[in-house]
Each structure stands twice: as C-alpha cells, then as structure tokens.
Short mmCIF file of C-alpha atoms in Angstrom, two decimals:
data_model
loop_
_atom_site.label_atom_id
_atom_site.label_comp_id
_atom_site.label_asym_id
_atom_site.label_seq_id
_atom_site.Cartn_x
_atom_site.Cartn_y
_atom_site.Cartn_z
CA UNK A 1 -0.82 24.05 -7.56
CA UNK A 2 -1.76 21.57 -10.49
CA UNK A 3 -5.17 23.59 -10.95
CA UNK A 4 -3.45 26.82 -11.30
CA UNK A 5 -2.82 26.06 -15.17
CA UNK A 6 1.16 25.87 -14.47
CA UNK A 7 2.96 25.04 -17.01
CA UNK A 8 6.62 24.41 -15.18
CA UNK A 9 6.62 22.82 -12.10
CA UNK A 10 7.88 24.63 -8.66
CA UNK A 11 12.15 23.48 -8.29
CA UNK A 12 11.31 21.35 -5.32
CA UNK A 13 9.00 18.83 -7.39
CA UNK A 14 11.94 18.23 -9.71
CA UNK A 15 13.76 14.90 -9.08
CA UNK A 16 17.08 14.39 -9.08
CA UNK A 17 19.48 13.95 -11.73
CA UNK A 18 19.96 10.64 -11.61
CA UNK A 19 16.51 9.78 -11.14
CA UNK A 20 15.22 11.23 -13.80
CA UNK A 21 16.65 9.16 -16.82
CA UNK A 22 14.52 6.15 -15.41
CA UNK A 23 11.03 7.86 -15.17
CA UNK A 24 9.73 7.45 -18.22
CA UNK A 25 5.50 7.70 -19.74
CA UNK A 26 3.34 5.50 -17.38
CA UNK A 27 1.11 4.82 -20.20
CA UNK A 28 3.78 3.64 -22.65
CA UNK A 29 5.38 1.79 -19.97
CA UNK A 30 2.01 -0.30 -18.40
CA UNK A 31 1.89 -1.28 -22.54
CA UNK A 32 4.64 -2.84 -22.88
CA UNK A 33 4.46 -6.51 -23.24
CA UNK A 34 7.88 -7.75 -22.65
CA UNK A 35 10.12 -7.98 -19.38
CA UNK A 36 8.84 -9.39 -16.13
CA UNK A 37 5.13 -9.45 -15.13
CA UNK A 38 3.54 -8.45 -11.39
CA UNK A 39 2.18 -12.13 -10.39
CA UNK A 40 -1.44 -12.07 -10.20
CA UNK A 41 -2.77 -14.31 -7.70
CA UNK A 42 -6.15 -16.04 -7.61
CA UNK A 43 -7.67 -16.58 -4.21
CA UNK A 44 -10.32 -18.62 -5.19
CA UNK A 45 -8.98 -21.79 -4.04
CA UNK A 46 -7.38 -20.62 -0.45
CA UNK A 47 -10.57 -22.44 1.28
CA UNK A 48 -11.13 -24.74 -1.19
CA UNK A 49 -13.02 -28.21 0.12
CA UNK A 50 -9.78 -29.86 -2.59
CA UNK A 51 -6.68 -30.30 -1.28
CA UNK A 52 -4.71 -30.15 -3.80
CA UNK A 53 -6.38 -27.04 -5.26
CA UNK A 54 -6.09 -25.37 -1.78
CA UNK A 55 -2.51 -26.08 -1.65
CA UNK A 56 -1.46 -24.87 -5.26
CA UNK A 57 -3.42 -21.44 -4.35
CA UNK A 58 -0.72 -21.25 -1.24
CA UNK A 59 2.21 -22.71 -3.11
CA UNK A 60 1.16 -19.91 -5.54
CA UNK A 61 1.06 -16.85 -2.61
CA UNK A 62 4.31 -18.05 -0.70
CA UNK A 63 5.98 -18.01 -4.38
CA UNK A 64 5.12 -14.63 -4.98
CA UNK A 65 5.87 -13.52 -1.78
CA UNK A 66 9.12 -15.01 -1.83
CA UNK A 67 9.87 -13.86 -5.32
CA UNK A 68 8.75 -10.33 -5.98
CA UNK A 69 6.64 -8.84 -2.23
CA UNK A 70 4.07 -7.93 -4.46
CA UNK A 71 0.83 -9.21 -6.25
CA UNK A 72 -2.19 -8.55 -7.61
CA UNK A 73 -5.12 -10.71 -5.78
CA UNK A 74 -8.00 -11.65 -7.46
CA UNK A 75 -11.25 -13.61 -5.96
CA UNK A 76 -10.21 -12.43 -2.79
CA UNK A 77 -13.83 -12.09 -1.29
CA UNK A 78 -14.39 -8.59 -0.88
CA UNK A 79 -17.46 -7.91 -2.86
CA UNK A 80 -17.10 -5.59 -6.06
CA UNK A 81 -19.56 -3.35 -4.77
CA UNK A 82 -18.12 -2.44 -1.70
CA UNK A 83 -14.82 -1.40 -3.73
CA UNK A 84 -16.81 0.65 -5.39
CA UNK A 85 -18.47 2.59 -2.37
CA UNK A 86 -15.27 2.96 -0.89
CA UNK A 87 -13.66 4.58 -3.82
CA UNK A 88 -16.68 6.61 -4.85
CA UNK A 89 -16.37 7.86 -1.06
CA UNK A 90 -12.78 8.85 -1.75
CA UNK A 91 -13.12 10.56 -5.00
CA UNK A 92 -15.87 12.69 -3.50
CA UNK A 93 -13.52 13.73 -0.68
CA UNK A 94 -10.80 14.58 -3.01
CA UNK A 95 -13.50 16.35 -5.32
CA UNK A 96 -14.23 18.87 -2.25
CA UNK A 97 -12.87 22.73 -2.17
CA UNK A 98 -9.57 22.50 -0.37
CA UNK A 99 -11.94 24.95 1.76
CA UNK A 100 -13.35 21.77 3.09
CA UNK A 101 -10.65 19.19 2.76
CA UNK A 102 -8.67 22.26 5.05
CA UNK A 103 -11.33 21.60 7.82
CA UNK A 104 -9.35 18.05 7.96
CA UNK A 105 -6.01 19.08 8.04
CA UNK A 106 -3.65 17.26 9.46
CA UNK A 107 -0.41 19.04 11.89
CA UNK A 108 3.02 17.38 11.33
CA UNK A 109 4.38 20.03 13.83
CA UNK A 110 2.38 18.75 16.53
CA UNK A 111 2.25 15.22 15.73
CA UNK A 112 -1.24 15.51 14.59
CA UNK A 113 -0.83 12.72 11.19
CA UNK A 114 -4.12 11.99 10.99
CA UNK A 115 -6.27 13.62 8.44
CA UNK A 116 -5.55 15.51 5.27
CA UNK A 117 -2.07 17.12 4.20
CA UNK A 118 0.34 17.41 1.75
CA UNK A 119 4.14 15.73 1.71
CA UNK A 120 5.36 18.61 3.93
CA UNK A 121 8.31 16.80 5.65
CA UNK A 122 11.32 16.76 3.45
CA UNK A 123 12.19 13.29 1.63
CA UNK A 124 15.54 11.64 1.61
CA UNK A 125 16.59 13.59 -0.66
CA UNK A 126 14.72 17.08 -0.19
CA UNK A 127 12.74 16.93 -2.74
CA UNK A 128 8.35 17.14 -2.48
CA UNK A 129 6.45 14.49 -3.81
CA UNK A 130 3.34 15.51 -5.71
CA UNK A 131 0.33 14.42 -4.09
CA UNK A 132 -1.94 14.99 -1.41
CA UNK A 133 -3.59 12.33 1.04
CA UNK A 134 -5.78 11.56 3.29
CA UNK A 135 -4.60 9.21 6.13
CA UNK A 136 -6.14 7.73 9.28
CA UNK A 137 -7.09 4.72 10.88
CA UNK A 138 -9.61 2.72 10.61
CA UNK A 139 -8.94 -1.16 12.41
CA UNK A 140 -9.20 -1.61 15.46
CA UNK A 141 -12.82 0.25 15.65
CA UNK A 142 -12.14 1.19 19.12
CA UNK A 143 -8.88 3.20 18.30
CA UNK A 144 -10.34 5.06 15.47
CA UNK A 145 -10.94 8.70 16.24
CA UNK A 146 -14.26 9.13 14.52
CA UNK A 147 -13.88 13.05 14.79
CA UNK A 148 -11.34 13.73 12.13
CA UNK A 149 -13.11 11.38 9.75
CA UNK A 150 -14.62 12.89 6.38
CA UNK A 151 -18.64 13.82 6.93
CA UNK A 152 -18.89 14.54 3.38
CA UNK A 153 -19.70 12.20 2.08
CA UNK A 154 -22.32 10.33 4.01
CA UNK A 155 -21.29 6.99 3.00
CA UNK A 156 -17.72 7.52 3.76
CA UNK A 157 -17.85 6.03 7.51
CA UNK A 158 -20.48 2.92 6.73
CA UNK A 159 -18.25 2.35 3.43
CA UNK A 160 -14.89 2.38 4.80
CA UNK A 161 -15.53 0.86 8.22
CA UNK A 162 -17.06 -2.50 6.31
CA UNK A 163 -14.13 -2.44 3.95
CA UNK A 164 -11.47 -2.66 6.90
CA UNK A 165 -13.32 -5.04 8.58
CA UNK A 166 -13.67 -7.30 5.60
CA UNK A 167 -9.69 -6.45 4.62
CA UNK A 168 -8.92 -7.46 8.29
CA UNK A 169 -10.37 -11.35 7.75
CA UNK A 170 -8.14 -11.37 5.00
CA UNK A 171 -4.93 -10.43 6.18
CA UNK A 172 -5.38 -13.42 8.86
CA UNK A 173 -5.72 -15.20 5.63
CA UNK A 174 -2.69 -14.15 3.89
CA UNK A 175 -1.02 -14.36 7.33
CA UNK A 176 -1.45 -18.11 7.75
CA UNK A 177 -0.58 -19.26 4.49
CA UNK A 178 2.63 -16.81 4.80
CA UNK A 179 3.12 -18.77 8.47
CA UNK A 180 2.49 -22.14 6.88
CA UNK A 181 4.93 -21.43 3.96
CA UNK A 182 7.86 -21.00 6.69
CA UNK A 183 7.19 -24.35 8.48
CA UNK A 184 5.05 -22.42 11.39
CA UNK A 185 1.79 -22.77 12.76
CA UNK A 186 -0.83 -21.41 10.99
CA UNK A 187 -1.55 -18.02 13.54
CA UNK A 188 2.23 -17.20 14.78
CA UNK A 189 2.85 -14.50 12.04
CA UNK A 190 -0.79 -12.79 13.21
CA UNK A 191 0.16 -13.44 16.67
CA UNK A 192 4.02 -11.74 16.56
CA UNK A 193 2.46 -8.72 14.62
CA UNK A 194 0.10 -7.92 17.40
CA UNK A 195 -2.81 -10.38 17.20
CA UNK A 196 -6.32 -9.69 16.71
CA UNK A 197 -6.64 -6.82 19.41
CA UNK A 198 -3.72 -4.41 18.76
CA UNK A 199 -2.72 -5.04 14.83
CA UNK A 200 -3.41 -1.65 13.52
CA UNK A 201 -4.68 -1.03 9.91
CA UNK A 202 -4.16 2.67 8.88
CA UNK A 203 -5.61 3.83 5.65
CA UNK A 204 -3.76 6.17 3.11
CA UNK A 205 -5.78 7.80 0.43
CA UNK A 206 -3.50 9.22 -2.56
CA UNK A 207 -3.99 11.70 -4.69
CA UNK A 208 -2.08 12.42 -7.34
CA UNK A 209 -3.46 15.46 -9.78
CA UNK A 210 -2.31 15.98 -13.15
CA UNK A 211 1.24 17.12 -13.87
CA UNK A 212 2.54 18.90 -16.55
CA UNK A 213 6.07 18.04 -16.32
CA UNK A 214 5.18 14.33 -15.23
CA UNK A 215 9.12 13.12 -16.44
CA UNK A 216 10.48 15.29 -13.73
CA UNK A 217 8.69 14.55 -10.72
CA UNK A 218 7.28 12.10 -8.99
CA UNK A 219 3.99 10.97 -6.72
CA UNK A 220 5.79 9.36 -4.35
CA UNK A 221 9.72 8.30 -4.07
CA UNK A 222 11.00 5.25 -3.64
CA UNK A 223 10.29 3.45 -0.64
CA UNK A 224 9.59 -0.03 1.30
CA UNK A 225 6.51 -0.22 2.84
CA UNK A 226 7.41 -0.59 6.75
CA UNK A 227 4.19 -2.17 7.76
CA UNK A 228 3.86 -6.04 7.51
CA UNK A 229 1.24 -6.18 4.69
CA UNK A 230 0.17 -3.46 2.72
CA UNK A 231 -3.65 -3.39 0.72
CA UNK A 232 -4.17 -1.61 -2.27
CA UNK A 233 -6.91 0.00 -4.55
CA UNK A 234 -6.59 2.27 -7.52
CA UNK A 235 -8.97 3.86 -9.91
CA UNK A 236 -7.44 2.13 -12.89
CA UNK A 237 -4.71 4.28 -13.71
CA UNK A 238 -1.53 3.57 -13.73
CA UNK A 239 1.40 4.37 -11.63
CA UNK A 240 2.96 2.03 -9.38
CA UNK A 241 6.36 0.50 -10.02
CA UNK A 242 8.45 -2.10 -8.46
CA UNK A 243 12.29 -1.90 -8.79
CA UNK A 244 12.89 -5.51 -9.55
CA UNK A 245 16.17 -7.85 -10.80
CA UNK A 246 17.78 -3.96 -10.92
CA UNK A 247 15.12 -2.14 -13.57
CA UNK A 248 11.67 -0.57 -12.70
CA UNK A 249 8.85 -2.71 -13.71
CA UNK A 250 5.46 -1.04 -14.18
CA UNK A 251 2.51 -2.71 -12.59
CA UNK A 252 -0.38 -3.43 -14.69
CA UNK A 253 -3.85 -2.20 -14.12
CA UNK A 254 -5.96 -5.69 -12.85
CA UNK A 255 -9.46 -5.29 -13.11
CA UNK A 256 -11.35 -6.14 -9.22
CA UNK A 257 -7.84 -6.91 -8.00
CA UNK A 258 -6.35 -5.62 -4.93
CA UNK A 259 -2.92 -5.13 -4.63
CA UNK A 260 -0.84 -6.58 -1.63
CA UNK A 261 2.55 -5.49 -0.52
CA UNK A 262 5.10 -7.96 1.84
CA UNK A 263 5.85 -5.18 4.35
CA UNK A 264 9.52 -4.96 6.02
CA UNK A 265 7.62 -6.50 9.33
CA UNK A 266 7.11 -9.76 7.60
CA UNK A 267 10.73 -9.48 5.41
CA UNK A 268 12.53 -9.27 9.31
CA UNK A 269 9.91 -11.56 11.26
CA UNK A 270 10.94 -14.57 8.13
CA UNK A 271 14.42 -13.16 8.19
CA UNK A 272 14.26 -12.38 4.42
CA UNK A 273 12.44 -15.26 2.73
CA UNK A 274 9.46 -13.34 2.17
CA UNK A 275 10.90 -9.85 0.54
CA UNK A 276 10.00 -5.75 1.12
CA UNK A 277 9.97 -4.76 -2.66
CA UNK A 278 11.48 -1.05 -3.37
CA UNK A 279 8.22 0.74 -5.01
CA UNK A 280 7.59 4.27 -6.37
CA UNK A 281 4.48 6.22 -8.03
CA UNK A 282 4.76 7.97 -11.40
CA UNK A 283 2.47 10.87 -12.42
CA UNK A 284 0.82 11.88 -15.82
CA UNK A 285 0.41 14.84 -17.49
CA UNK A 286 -3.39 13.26 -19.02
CA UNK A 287 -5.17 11.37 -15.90
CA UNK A 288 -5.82 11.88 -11.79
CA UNK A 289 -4.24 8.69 -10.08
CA UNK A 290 -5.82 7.89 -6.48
CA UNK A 291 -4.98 4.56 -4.62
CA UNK A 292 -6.37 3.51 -1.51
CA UNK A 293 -3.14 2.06 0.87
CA UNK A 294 -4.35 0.33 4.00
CA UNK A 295 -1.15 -0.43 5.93
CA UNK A 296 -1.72 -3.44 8.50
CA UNK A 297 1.25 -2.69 11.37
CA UNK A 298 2.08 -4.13 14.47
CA UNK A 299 2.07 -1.82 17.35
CA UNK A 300 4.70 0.57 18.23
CA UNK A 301 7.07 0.38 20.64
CA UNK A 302 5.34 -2.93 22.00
CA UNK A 303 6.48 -5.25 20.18
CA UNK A 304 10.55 -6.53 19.09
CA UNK A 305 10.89 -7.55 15.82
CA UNK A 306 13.43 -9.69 14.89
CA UNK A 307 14.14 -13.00 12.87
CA UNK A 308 11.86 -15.56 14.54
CA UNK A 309 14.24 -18.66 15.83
CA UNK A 310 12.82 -21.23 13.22
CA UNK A 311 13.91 -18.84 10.54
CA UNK A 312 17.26 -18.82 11.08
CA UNK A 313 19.89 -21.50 10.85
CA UNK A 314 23.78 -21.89 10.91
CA UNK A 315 23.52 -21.37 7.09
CA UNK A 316 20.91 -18.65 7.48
CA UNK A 317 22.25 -16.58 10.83
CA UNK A 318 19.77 -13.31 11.40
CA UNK A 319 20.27 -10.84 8.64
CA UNK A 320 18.42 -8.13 10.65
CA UNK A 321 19.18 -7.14 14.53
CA UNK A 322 16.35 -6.59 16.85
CA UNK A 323 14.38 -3.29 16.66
CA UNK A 324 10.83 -1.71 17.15
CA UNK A 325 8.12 -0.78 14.74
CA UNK A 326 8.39 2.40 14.02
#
C-alpha cells in the first residue's frame, strides 16, 4: 500500500476524530525543547565496586520507574556492534519482496502469531494501524521454533539469538534493582514473573513505511505494554510517544540507548508504584521508522498476578484483583 504512490490513505487508516487534533509532525515535535523530558538513565554504575555510585544509579532507575515507566538506558552493556547486526538483520528482512516476507506469514485465524503479518485484527476502535511486523520468540532457546525464523539474511539467527541472550542478563538486572526499590529481595520480581526457565522474551520487529497522510493515521494506537518489561531499538527516527501528566510527550532519539518500558506485570506485581505508561507510534510522510520490541512476559496461564503482600498496606489496599497473563 505505501509503495503504490497513494496519495490518500484507505478510510480504515484514518483515526478518529478526536484523535486526530493531538497527532501532530514527529519531527517538529522530537525538536521541541520545552515540556517534560524521557529520563535517560546511565547504567554505568549498576555494578559499580562504589557504593554510593552503585546506589545513585538505582535510586536513579526506581525514580524513573516510579515516575514516568519509561527510559532511555545508556551503558547498559550490550556492545554497539551487536545493535548494529541485529538491526542490519532486520532492515534486510523488511527490504525483501513481500514475495519472500509472504513465505513467513503469520495466521491469526488459526492462532499461528508467529512470523510476519500485518495489524489484521481490528483495534479498539476499528481502525488499522499502519505497519507491518515481524514477531516471534526468541528466549528461552529451547521454546523458539527455529522454522519460522528469517533465513535471509544469514546473520539473522547468530545476531538475534546473542542479542536476547545478552538482553536476558539484563532484565535480571533491572529486575533486582526494581525488587530492591520495593523493600524485597533482590530475585523475587524475576522469580514471580517466571524465573530463569519459563520467562518468555518475544521479539516484535516494526515497520512503519512512509505515509502520505501521516496527521491522520497512526503506526500503532495507544496502548500499555502487558508484558513486565519491554526492550527497545529504533533506527533513529522518531516516533514513540508517552501520554504523560495528560499531554503526549515525544521521545527523543538517544544515540546507543535502548529503550525500556515498566510493563502492566510489574505495575500489578508492585501494586502501582512502578507505572505502565500509555504509549503510541506516529508515522511520517519523509522517513521509514523500524523498532525492535522484545517483550519479557511471564508465562500464561501459569502464573497469578496480583499485588505481592509487602506491597500493600491498610493505606495502600490492592488496586488490582488477581488475574492471569494474558
């Protein structure tokens, strides 16, 4: 559709209404210099042999998480050049005839999700979001189905198998110093979302092609993310927003940073300290946008989530009731 040369986009890509006075140019907007700032957090310290410089990196995290569910990390550890290989791997995928992407299609009818589609599914509000993905996972290595992975190109399996194993070390990072911020011990967050055997971490690649009506539609609605952290890369264009203090707030491009998402898993499991930001993607009319989402999830059905006990008080009873990840 957006290599046809269309100059009006298809009625279902059109937002609503009352959407559509708050989407605005993603370029003008990442400009601006006012208004609240994404925190940017540097992970150089986590380990650090200093205390006190290993505490103000965690002070810093818990903050963040507490405050906005969303940061940019920086210095997290995952070499540059990896990033790279992963994304290069991506872009070649995406740069494919849909010929060959088709060979990797994916079957919402069946319950087939893995592999490459479109938004077919109607949203909340019926509208399609523009963008295709690619979406499978990839941690634990012995629940990955190998078989629907892309061959082309050759790197894509060496490159994005090392980048979820890396990812997984730090999400048992991030994990601790998000248990340690509530008064826990340092593995029970890790340990409630499924442990080292059955967290799962499913990756999302999103492509977003040019638009040529990019105020009327967008790449993906607005959403939490259900898992209990989310990872992401981007090629360095801009999209992203977070709705927060009631306006939408345009995330920055970070050079080497990863973004990370609190997930609704860890908002319920800390009964709300840590929050679930409402995000959304924008499209442009100029640039393709891909990001790289790696969702980390407990496992279905297995496990109740709910406000652990030392999270909740007689001041603070459980906002959320029991339920399973789904």
């Amino acid at each position: 559709l957006a290599s046809s040369g269309i100059e009006v986009i298809p009625q279902e890509y059109v937002r609503p209404q009352e959407e559509l006075t708050s989407i605005g140019n993603v370029f003008e907007e990442e400009k601006k210099e006012e208004g609240p700032r994404v925190p940017t957090i540097d992970l150089k310290g986590i380990n650090s042999e200093d205390p006190v410089e290993r505490e103000k990196c965690k002070e810093e995290l818990k903050k963040a998480a507490a405050g906005w569910g969303v940061m940019h990390l920086v210095n997290h550890g995952i070499p540059d050049e990896l990033i790279e290989r992963v994304k290069k791997a991506g872009e070649t995928f995406f740069d494919l005839p849909i010929e060959e992407k088709e060979k990797y299609a994916n079957d919402q009818a069946t319950g087939k999700i893995q592999g490459y589609g479109s938004k077919l599914a109607n949203n909340a509000c019926g509208q399609l979001e523009w963008e295709d993905y690619f979406f499978h996972l990839v941690y634990p290595e012995d629940k990955r189905d190998l078989s629907i992975w892309p061959k082309t190109p050759t790197d894509y399996k060496e490159a994005t198998s090392e980048y979820a194993r890396q990812l997984r070390g730090l999400a048992t990072t991030i994990l601790s110093t998000l248990s340690l911020g509530l008064g826990l011990e340092e593995g029970r967050l890790e340990k409630e979302v499924g442990g080292m055997e059955e967290f799962l971490l499913q990756l999302k690649i999103n492509y977003y092609p040019r638009c040529p009506q990019p105020e009327l539609a967008l790449g993906v609605e607005a959403h939490t993310d259900v898992s209990a952290l989310t990872f992401i890369l981007h090629n360095m264009v801009p999209g992203l927003q977070l709705f927060y203090e009631g306006k939408w707030v345009t995330a920055k491009c970070v050079p080497n940073s990863i973004i990370m998402h609190i997930g609704d898993t860890i908002e319920i499991l800390s009964n709300g300290k840590y929050k679930s930001i409402l995000h959304r993607g924008l499209v442009n009319k100029e640039k393709v946008r891909i990001s790289w989402a790696v969702f980390c999830e407990p496992p279905k059905e297995k496990i109740i989530l709910q406000p652990l006990p030392e999270t909740v008080s007689e001041e603070e009873p459980p906002r959320y009731p029991p339920r399973t990840f789904v």
